[in-house]
Amino acid sequence: MKKKSSTNELRLSSNERLFLENTSPFNPKKYSNLTPNGFKIYTFKSGFKKFHDDLLIIIFDEVIDSINIYSKTSTPSAPILWDKKNNKGKVKALIVNAGNANAHTGNKGIKIIDEYVKILTKLINCKKSEVLVSSTGVIGETFNPNIINKQILKLNNKKPVDLLTAAKSIMTTDTYPKTSIKNIVIDSHKIKIYGIAKGSGMIMPNMATMLVYIFIESKIQKSLMKKIIKNNLDDTFNSISVDSDTSTSDTLFLFCTNHKKANFNIKKNFNLLNLALFNIMEDLALQVIKDGEGLSKLIKVNVSNAKTKSLAKNIGFSIVNSPLVKSAISGEDANWGRIIMAIGKTQEKIDQNKLKVFFGKNLVCKNGSINKKINLSKINKYMKKKLIEINIILNNGLKKHTVYGNDLNYEYLRINRDYRS
């Protein structure tokens, strides 16, 4: 149980409130970390947060290729609008602030970005079009760009930091930093692939999710970069939901640093890269969902034997996003009737007389009605686990999909009731 916040603590920015409380029950015991090749990382305490670094600046050794993926929200933040207008996939620098989303701030929000980007480009001698920006935090508030400008001017006297420090600097309501690292060997070259992410609430992605930055220490053709992202996005970041809310700031950037060279046109090499990137994206996505605001349980919904993958995915999301299902899981109640409801409200064409629902390996309903041989003591024991798997067998096709979510409890309500606006 998390410690109740005092009135003074609740006046702190959303970034820091949870730093004063216990972490997620899935908090990693160890964090992946490294010092990168091909770029340098700098973090600063600029004032968006009261006690922690809140500004991340990454400077690449040379101009490199990026794949930029953004939220499909109809109310995109100023950074997303700015990036789409100015950056076409060539990058020298990334700058990220945490504590203010610079979202729904009108033309003033764009001008704020223009000002601090101008300072940065002069300092590192690059073009405006070679910069990417991101922001995360409270929506609807502007800020004085001098908060960031003053930190940029300190770059030349600042020592670079590691990947874990970078992940910490972009946290808001996150209770732990999110990093992931994989190594592959291509043509006798050891190539590192790694990433950082932030996200805890306002999580139901569409196209990308939260803030995610992934780095491949190799030169890769742009067409192959696009292909590996497209291959892996749907089964990772597009298959999680904390609260069904898509952020105004959701962003994923994939960077190739040119540090090593390898031939990824060879199928074997491409497959190794593709699998490694999938592992990174899956790991980061699961770290985000395991850090969902206020969660006490992780929900995994496997929908199988569906006519189409999209049908399976739609049903999976309907289940993990249902407040009734989420609250039942929180209360350790195997209320399968709510799952039937969540399946039905999708209006997907299924045969309910073929439908089977399991909690873990415990069959609770089949052939259109309750399983009369339910072992209640086994199910009640299962529902006390931290990870609850709900298995749906539709028996009308060969497709499947897995979606992750979490429970809904008083802690989620408390966090968002007290969120500063």
Short mmCIF file of C-alpha atoms in Angstrom, two decimals:
data_model
loop_
_atom_site.label_atom_id
_atom_site.label_comp_id
_atom_site.label_asym_id
_atom_site.label_seq_id
_atom_site.Cartn_x
_atom_site.Cartn_y
_atom_site.Cartn_z
CA MET A 1 0.00 0.00 0.00
CA LYS A 2 1.38 3.39 -0.92
CA LYS A 3 1.86 6.05 1.72
CA LYS A 4 -0.86 8.68 1.68
CA SER A 5 0.40 12.03 0.43
CA SER A 6 0.31 15.07 2.66
CA THR A 7 -1.30 18.31 1.45
CA ASN A 8 2.13 19.86 0.89
CA GLU A 9 3.31 16.85 -1.09
CA LEU A 10 0.27 17.08 -3.35
CA ARG A 11 1.27 20.64 -4.23
CA LEU A 12 4.44 19.28 -5.82
CA SER A 13 4.47 18.74 -9.56
CA SER A 14 3.05 15.48 -10.86
CA ASN A 15 6.62 14.51 -11.75
CA GLU A 16 7.68 14.28 -8.13
CA ARG A 17 4.66 13.26 -6.12
CA LEU A 18 5.24 9.56 -6.66
CA PHE A 19 8.96 9.89 -5.94
CA LEU A 20 7.86 10.44 -2.33
CA GLU A 21 5.83 7.22 -2.24
CA ASN A 22 6.45 3.52 -2.67
CA THR A 23 7.02 2.19 -6.16
CA SER A 24 5.03 -0.15 -8.38
CA PRO A 25 4.77 -3.79 -7.18
CA PHE A 26 6.57 -4.64 -10.43
CA ASN A 27 9.47 -2.28 -9.80
CA PRO A 28 12.58 -3.90 -11.38
CA LYS A 29 15.27 -5.08 -8.97
CA LYS A 30 17.95 -4.11 -11.48
CA TYR A 31 18.08 -1.57 -14.28
CA SER A 32 19.83 -1.98 -17.63
CA ASN A 33 22.45 0.68 -18.18
CA LEU A 34 25.31 1.67 -20.48
CA THR A 35 27.31 4.58 -21.80
CA PRO A 36 26.33 4.98 -25.47
CA ASN A 37 28.49 5.17 -28.57
CA GLY A 38 27.74 7.70 -31.29
CA PHE A 39 26.13 10.35 -29.09
CA LYS A 40 26.36 12.06 -25.74
CA ILE A 41 23.64 12.42 -23.12
CA TYR A 42 23.20 15.45 -20.86
CA THR A 43 20.60 16.02 -18.16
CA PHE A 44 19.75 19.15 -16.18
CA LYS A 45 17.65 20.31 -13.27
CA SER A 46 15.89 23.24 -14.91
CA GLY A 47 13.02 23.79 -12.49
CA PHE A 48 10.07 21.88 -13.96
CA LYS A 49 10.66 19.42 -11.12
CA LYS A 50 11.57 20.53 -7.63
CA PHE A 51 14.16 17.93 -6.72
CA HIS A 52 15.15 16.02 -9.86
CA ASP A 53 16.62 16.44 -13.33
CA ASP A 54 13.90 17.34 -15.81
CA LEU A 55 15.69 18.23 -19.04
CA LEU A 56 17.35 15.76 -21.41
CA ILE A 57 19.59 16.80 -24.30
CA ILE A 58 21.17 14.27 -26.65
CA ILE A 59 23.82 15.40 -29.13
CA PHE A 60 24.75 12.94 -31.88
CA ASP A 61 28.34 12.82 -33.14
CA GLU A 62 27.04 13.40 -36.66
CA VAL A 63 23.71 13.96 -38.40
CA ILE A 64 21.94 10.59 -38.38
CA ASP A 65 18.71 9.04 -39.68
CA SER A 66 15.58 8.77 -37.56
CA ILE A 67 12.10 7.34 -37.89
CA ASN A 68 9.57 9.60 -36.17
CA ILE A 69 6.22 8.20 -35.09
CA TYR A 70 3.57 10.26 -33.34
CA SER A 71 0.21 9.95 -31.64
CA LYS A 72 -2.84 10.09 -33.89
CA THR A 73 -4.57 12.36 -31.39
CA SER A 74 -6.65 15.23 -32.78
CA THR A 75 -5.13 17.52 -30.14
CA PRO A 76 -1.36 17.09 -30.66
CA SER A 77 1.09 18.95 -28.45
CA ALA A 78 3.28 21.81 -29.67
CA PRO A 79 6.38 19.55 -29.85
CA ILE A 80 4.59 17.11 -32.16
CA LEU A 81 3.36 19.94 -34.39
CA TRP A 82 6.84 21.49 -34.40
CA ASP A 83 8.60 18.20 -35.19
CA LYS A 84 6.23 17.33 -38.03
CA LYS A 85 6.73 20.73 -39.63
CA ASN A 86 10.49 21.02 -39.21
CA ASN A 87 12.11 17.58 -39.08
CA LYS A 88 12.20 15.16 -42.01
CA GLY A 89 14.20 12.33 -40.46
CA LYS A 90 17.71 13.77 -40.17
CA VAL A 91 18.82 14.47 -36.60
CA LYS A 92 21.75 16.05 -34.79
CA ALA A 93 20.06 16.72 -31.44
CA LEU A 94 17.11 15.70 -29.28
CA ILE A 95 15.79 17.85 -26.44
CA VAL A 96 13.13 16.65 -23.98
CA ASN A 97 11.61 18.38 -20.97
CA ALA A 98 9.53 16.69 -18.26
CA GLY A 99 6.99 18.51 -16.13
CA ASN A 100 5.21 20.57 -18.77
CA ALA A 101 3.68 18.99 -21.88
CA ASN A 102 3.51 22.25 -23.86
CA ALA A 103 0.19 20.95 -25.16
CA HIS A 104 -2.85 23.03 -26.15
CA THR A 105 -0.70 26.14 -25.78
CA GLY A 106 -1.40 27.61 -29.22
CA ASN A 107 1.15 29.57 -31.21
CA LYS A 108 2.90 30.58 -28.00
CA GLY A 109 3.90 26.97 -27.42
CA ILE A 110 5.48 26.82 -30.89
CA LYS A 111 7.38 30.07 -30.27
CA ILE A 112 8.74 28.69 -27.00
CA ILE A 113 10.23 25.75 -28.91
CA ASP A 114 11.59 28.04 -31.64
CA GLU A 115 13.43 30.06 -29.02
CA TYR A 116 15.22 27.25 -27.22
CA VAL A 117 15.96 25.38 -30.45
CA LYS A 118 17.57 28.55 -31.83
CA ILE A 119 19.90 28.67 -28.82
CA LEU A 120 20.79 24.99 -29.23
CA THR A 121 21.45 25.12 -32.99
CA LYS A 122 23.82 28.06 -32.57
CA LEU A 123 25.72 26.29 -29.82
CA ILE A 124 26.21 22.98 -31.64
CA ASN A 125 26.27 24.41 -35.18
CA CYS A 126 23.39 22.51 -36.74
CA LYS A 127 20.22 23.30 -38.68
CA LYS A 128 16.81 23.82 -37.12
CA SER A 129 15.59 20.92 -39.26
CA GLU A 130 18.13 18.63 -37.55
CA VAL A 131 16.57 18.94 -34.10
CA LEU A 132 13.75 16.91 -32.52
CA VAL A 133 11.84 18.00 -29.41
CA SER A 134 9.49 16.31 -26.93
CA SER A 135 7.67 17.44 -23.81
CA THR A 136 5.69 15.60 -21.15
CA GLY A 137 3.74 16.72 -18.10
CA VAL A 138 0.84 19.03 -17.35
CA ILE A 139 -1.34 20.04 -20.33
CA GLY A 140 -2.39 23.63 -21.04
CA GLU A 141 0.40 25.59 -19.37
CA THR A 142 3.10 27.62 -21.11
CA PHE A 143 6.50 28.34 -19.62
CA ASN A 144 9.36 30.79 -19.99
CA PRO A 145 11.84 29.33 -22.52
CA ASN A 146 14.69 30.80 -20.47
CA ILE A 147 14.18 27.83 -18.13
CA ILE A 148 15.61 25.67 -20.90
CA ASN A 149 17.85 28.28 -22.53
CA LYS A 150 19.95 28.68 -19.39
CA GLN A 151 20.63 24.96 -19.28
CA ILE A 152 21.54 24.73 -22.97
CA LEU A 153 24.20 27.38 -22.44
CA LYS A 154 25.82 25.13 -19.83
CA LEU A 155 26.34 22.28 -22.31
CA ASN A 156 30.01 22.94 -23.02
CA ASN A 157 30.86 22.65 -19.33
CA LYS A 158 28.63 19.66 -18.65
CA LYS A 159 29.80 16.05 -18.36
CA PRO A 160 27.87 13.41 -20.34
CA VAL A 161 25.79 10.88 -18.39
CA ASP A 162 24.57 7.32 -18.98
CA LEU A 163 21.37 5.79 -20.32
CA LEU A 164 19.73 5.24 -16.93
CA THR A 165 20.24 8.88 -15.95
CA ALA A 166 18.57 9.87 -19.22
CA ALA A 167 15.55 7.67 -18.42
CA LYS A 168 15.22 9.20 -14.96
CA SER A 169 15.21 12.74 -16.35
CA ILE A 170 12.06 12.22 -18.46
CA MET A 171 9.91 10.65 -15.72
CA THR A 172 6.64 12.29 -14.63
CA THR A 173 4.23 10.06 -12.69
CA ASP A 174 6.49 7.09 -13.43
CA THR A 175 7.65 5.32 -10.28
CA TYR A 176 10.77 3.88 -11.91
CA PRO A 177 12.99 4.59 -14.94
CA LYS A 178 12.59 2.40 -18.01
CA THR A 179 15.59 1.15 -19.98
CA SER A 180 16.23 -1.88 -22.18
CA ILE A 181 19.40 -3.19 -23.87
CA LYS A 182 20.09 -6.00 -26.37
CA ASN A 183 23.24 -7.07 -28.21
CA ILE A 184 23.43 -8.82 -31.57
CA VAL A 185 26.42 -9.98 -33.63
CA ILE A 186 26.28 -9.19 -37.35
CA ASP A 187 29.21 -9.93 -39.67
CA SER A 188 31.44 -10.35 -36.58
CA HIS A 189 30.40 -6.89 -35.34
CA LYS A 190 28.76 -6.60 -31.91
CA ILE A 191 25.89 -4.16 -32.33
CA LYS A 192 24.06 -2.66 -29.37
CA ILE A 193 20.36 -1.81 -29.48
CA TYR A 194 18.83 0.00 -26.54
CA GLY A 195 16.07 2.35 -25.53
CA ILE A 196 14.42 4.41 -22.84
CA ALA A 197 10.77 5.17 -22.24
CA LYS A 198 8.49 7.06 -19.92
CA GLY A 199 4.83 6.43 -19.26
CA SER A 200 2.52 5.59 -16.38
CA GLY A 201 -0.86 7.18 -17.03
CA MET A 202 -2.84 8.45 -20.03
CA ILE A 203 -1.77 5.27 -21.81
CA MET A 204 -3.70 3.78 -24.66
CA PRO A 205 -1.53 4.20 -27.73
CA ASN A 206 -2.51 4.56 -31.31
CA MET A 207 0.53 4.47 -33.61
CA ALA A 208 3.05 5.14 -30.83
CA THR A 209 2.96 5.52 -27.09
CA MET A 210 4.22 7.81 -24.38
CA LEU A 211 7.80 8.96 -25.01
CA VAL A 212 10.05 6.24 -26.38
CA TYR A 213 13.57 6.67 -27.75
CA ILE A 214 15.37 3.69 -29.29
CA PHE A 215 18.95 3.66 -30.55
CA ILE A 216 20.72 1.22 -32.89
CA GLU A 217 24.50 1.58 -33.00
CA SER A 218 24.70 0.84 -36.72
CA LYS A 219 24.07 2.32 -40.13
CA ILE A 220 20.77 1.02 -41.52
CA GLN A 221 18.91 1.91 -44.71
CA LYS A 222 15.92 4.17 -44.07
CA SER A 223 13.56 1.73 -45.78
CA LEU A 224 14.67 -1.06 -43.42
CA MET A 225 14.27 1.22 -40.40
CA LYS A 226 10.67 1.84 -41.42
CA LYS A 227 10.09 -1.87 -41.97
CA ILE A 228 11.33 -3.01 -38.56
CA ILE A 229 9.24 -0.40 -36.76
CA LYS A 230 6.14 -1.35 -38.76
CA ASN A 231 6.80 -5.04 -38.07
CA ASN A 232 6.87 -4.62 -34.30
CA LEU A 233 4.71 -1.67 -33.27
CA ASP A 234 1.33 -3.38 -33.28
CA ASP A 235 2.34 -6.24 -30.98
CA THR A 236 4.18 -4.04 -28.47
CA PHE A 237 3.33 -0.40 -27.81
CA ASN A 238 0.00 -0.66 -29.62
CA SER A 239 -1.13 -3.54 -27.38
CA ILE A 240 -1.09 -1.92 -23.94
CA SER A 241 -3.58 0.24 -22.06
CA VAL A 242 -3.48 1.70 -18.56
CA ASP A 243 -6.61 3.81 -18.75
CA SER A 244 -7.73 3.92 -22.43
CA ASP A 245 -6.57 7.56 -22.71
CA THR A 246 -4.27 8.50 -25.61
CA SER A 247 -1.86 11.28 -24.72
CA THR A 248 -1.41 14.52 -26.66
CA SER A 249 2.34 13.89 -26.66
CA ASP A 250 2.82 10.21 -27.62
CA THR A 251 6.07 9.87 -29.54
CA LEU A 252 8.48 7.16 -30.67
CA PHE A 253 11.83 7.99 -32.25
CA LEU A 254 14.16 5.34 -33.69
CA PHE A 255 17.74 6.52 -34.20
CA CYS A 256 20.56 4.77 -36.09
CA THR A 257 23.87 6.17 -34.93
CA ASN A 258 26.15 4.92 -37.76
CA HIS A 259 28.63 3.64 -35.15
CA LYS A 260 28.93 0.23 -36.87
CA LYS A 261 28.29 -0.99 -40.41
CA ALA A 262 26.55 -4.22 -41.34
CA ASN A 263 24.61 -5.61 -44.28
CA PHE A 264 20.99 -5.84 -43.15
CA ASN A 265 19.79 -6.66 -46.66
CA ILE A 266 20.84 -10.23 -45.91
CA LYS A 267 17.74 -11.95 -44.54
CA LYS A 268 19.52 -13.64 -41.62
CA ASN A 269 20.98 -10.32 -40.47
CA PHE A 270 17.69 -8.49 -40.86
CA ASN A 271 15.84 -11.17 -38.87
CA LEU A 272 18.35 -10.85 -36.01
CA LEU A 273 17.87 -7.09 -35.98
CA ASN A 274 14.10 -7.40 -36.22
CA LEU A 275 13.91 -9.82 -33.28
CA ALA A 276 16.21 -7.68 -31.14
CA LEU A 277 14.14 -4.58 -31.82
CA PHE A 278 10.95 -6.49 -31.01
CA ASN A 279 12.47 -7.58 -27.69
CA ILE A 280 13.41 -3.98 -26.85
CA MET A 281 9.98 -2.62 -27.77
CA GLU A 282 8.14 -5.40 -25.92
CA ASP A 283 10.31 -4.95 -22.84
CA LEU A 284 9.76 -1.18 -22.72
CA ALA A 285 6.02 -1.55 -23.37
CA LEU A 286 5.69 -4.05 -20.51
CA GLN A 287 7.71 -1.81 -18.20
CA VAL A 288 5.26 0.99 -18.94
CA ILE A 289 2.18 -1.11 -18.26
CA LYS A 290 3.74 -2.53 -15.08
CA ASP A 291 4.15 1.05 -13.88
CA GLY A 292 0.54 2.01 -14.56
CA GLU A 293 -0.73 4.64 -12.17
CA GLY A 294 -1.90 3.06 -8.94
CA LEU A 295 -1.90 -0.50 -10.23
CA SER A 296 -1.80 -3.51 -7.94
CA LYS A 297 -2.29 -6.16 -10.63
CA LEU A 298 -1.25 -6.69 -14.25
CA ILE A 299 -3.88 -8.04 -16.64
CA LYS A 300 -2.91 -10.10 -19.68
CA VAL A 301 -5.70 -10.92 -22.13
CA ASN A 302 -5.04 -13.61 -24.75
CA VAL A 303 -7.70 -13.82 -27.45
CA SER A 304 -7.30 -16.82 -29.76
CA ASN A 305 -9.07 -18.72 -32.54
CA ALA A 306 -10.46 -15.46 -33.94
CA LYS A 307 -11.41 -14.77 -37.56
CA THR A 308 -9.04 -11.81 -37.77
CA LYS A 309 -6.23 -10.35 -35.70
CA SER A 310 -8.03 -6.99 -35.54
CA LEU A 311 -11.11 -8.71 -34.09
CA ALA A 312 -8.96 -10.39 -31.43
CA LYS A 313 -7.25 -7.09 -30.63
CA ASN A 314 -10.56 -5.22 -30.39
CA ILE A 315 -11.97 -7.76 -27.94
CA GLY A 316 -8.75 -7.75 -25.91
CA PHE A 317 -8.80 -3.97 -25.52
CA SER A 318 -12.50 -3.98 -24.67
CA ILE A 319 -11.74 -6.30 -21.75
CA VAL A 320 -8.67 -4.51 -20.35
CA ASN A 321 -10.34 -1.09 -20.71
CA SER A 322 -13.60 -2.05 -18.99
CA PRO A 323 -13.84 -0.28 -15.59
CA LEU A 324 -16.03 -3.14 -14.38
CA VAL A 325 -13.49 -5.80 -15.35
CA LYS A 326 -10.57 -3.76 -14.00
CA SER A 327 -12.25 -3.13 -10.64
CA ALA A 328 -13.26 -6.80 -10.33
CA ILE A 329 -9.63 -7.82 -10.87
CA SER A 330 -8.58 -5.30 -8.23
CA GLY A 331 -11.06 -6.89 -5.83
CA GLU A 332 -9.77 -10.38 -6.73
CA ASP A 333 -13.20 -11.33 -8.03
CA ALA A 334 -13.36 -13.74 -10.99
CA ASN A 335 -16.44 -12.01 -12.35
CA TRP A 336 -16.58 -13.63 -15.78
CA GLY A 337 -19.96 -12.06 -16.51
CA ARG A 338 -18.22 -8.70 -16.90
CA ILE A 339 -15.86 -10.27 -19.42
CA ILE A 340 -18.81 -11.57 -21.43
CA MET A 341 -20.23 -8.03 -21.34
CA ALA A 342 -16.93 -6.53 -22.53
CA ILE A 343 -16.75 -9.00 -25.41
CA GLY A 344 -20.33 -8.32 -26.40
CA LYS A 345 -20.09 -4.53 -26.43
CA THR A 346 -17.54 -4.70 -29.26
CA GLN A 347 -20.38 -5.87 -31.52
CA GLU A 348 -17.93 -8.19 -33.24
CA LYS A 349 -19.51 -11.17 -34.97
CA ILE A 350 -18.81 -14.19 -32.78
CA ASP A 351 -20.72 -17.31 -31.76
CA GLN A 352 -21.16 -17.11 -28.00
CA ASN A 353 -22.08 -20.79 -27.90
CA LYS A 354 -18.49 -21.60 -28.97
CA LEU A 355 -16.89 -19.14 -26.58
CA LYS A 356 -14.62 -20.27 -23.73
CA VAL A 357 -13.30 -18.02 -20.95
CA PHE A 358 -10.46 -18.93 -18.60
CA PHE A 359 -8.84 -17.22 -15.62
CA GLY A 360 -5.36 -18.66 -16.05
CA LYS A 361 -6.05 -22.37 -16.64
CA ASN A 362 -9.39 -22.23 -14.83
CA LEU A 363 -12.30 -22.63 -17.25
CA VAL A 364 -15.21 -20.50 -16.04
CA CYS A 365 -17.64 -20.65 -18.95
CA LYS A 366 -18.13 -22.63 -22.15
CA ASN A 367 -20.80 -23.45 -24.72
CA GLY A 368 -22.81 -20.36 -23.85
CA SER A 369 -23.08 -20.87 -20.10
CA ILE A 370 -21.19 -21.35 -16.84
CA ASN A 371 -18.78 -24.23 -16.37
CA LYS A 372 -20.62 -26.32 -13.79
CA LYS A 373 -17.36 -27.95 -12.67
CA ILE A 374 -15.71 -24.70 -11.54
CA ASN A 375 -13.30 -25.17 -8.66
CA LEU A 376 -13.93 -21.98 -6.69
CA SER A 377 -11.08 -22.48 -4.23
CA LYS A 378 -8.59 -22.76 -7.10
CA ILE A 379 -9.96 -19.66 -8.83
CA ASN A 380 -10.00 -17.64 -5.62
CA LYS A 381 -6.38 -18.59 -5.00
CA TYR A 382 -5.45 -17.67 -8.58
CA MET A 383 -7.08 -14.23 -8.33
CA LYS A 384 -4.65 -13.26 -5.57
CA LYS A 385 -1.74 -13.33 -8.03
CA LYS A 386 -0.12 -10.11 -9.27
CA LEU A 387 -0.44 -11.22 -12.91
CA ILE A 388 -3.94 -12.24 -13.98
CA GLU A 389 -4.27 -13.94 -17.36
CA ILE A 390 -7.65 -13.97 -19.04
CA ASN A 391 -7.79 -16.43 -21.93
CA ILE A 392 -10.56 -16.08 -24.48
CA ILE A 393 -11.04 -18.84 -27.06
CA LEU A 394 -13.52 -17.79 -29.77
CA ASN A 395 -13.37 -21.00 -31.83
CA ASN A 396 -14.20 -19.30 -35.12
CA GLY A 397 -10.79 -18.79 -36.76
CA LEU A 398 -7.01 -19.10 -36.49
CA LYS A 399 -5.88 -15.59 -35.53
CA LYS A 400 -4.82 -14.40 -32.08
CA HIS A 401 -3.65 -11.32 -30.21
CA THR A 402 -2.47 -10.43 -26.71
CA VAL A 403 -3.25 -7.17 -24.92
CA TYR A 404 -1.96 -5.94 -21.55
CA GLY A 405 -3.70 -3.71 -19.03
CA ASN A 406 -4.01 -3.28 -15.28
CA ASP A 407 -6.54 -3.07 -12.51
CA LEU A 408 -8.46 0.00 -11.37
CA ASN A 409 -8.41 0.88 -7.70
CA TYR A 410 -8.52 3.70 -5.17
CA GLU A 411 -4.87 4.60 -5.72
CA TYR A 412 -5.42 5.42 -9.41
CA LEU A 413 -8.34 7.63 -8.44
CA ARG A 414 -6.32 9.35 -5.72
CA ILE A 415 -3.40 10.09 -8.03
CA ASN A 416 -5.59 11.58 -10.73
CA ARG A 417 -7.92 13.36 -8.32
CA ASP A 418 -4.93 15.16 -6.85
CA TYR A 419 -3.17 15.78 -10.17
CA ARG A 420 -2.27 19.45 -10.52
CA SER A 421 -4.12 21.23 -13.33
#
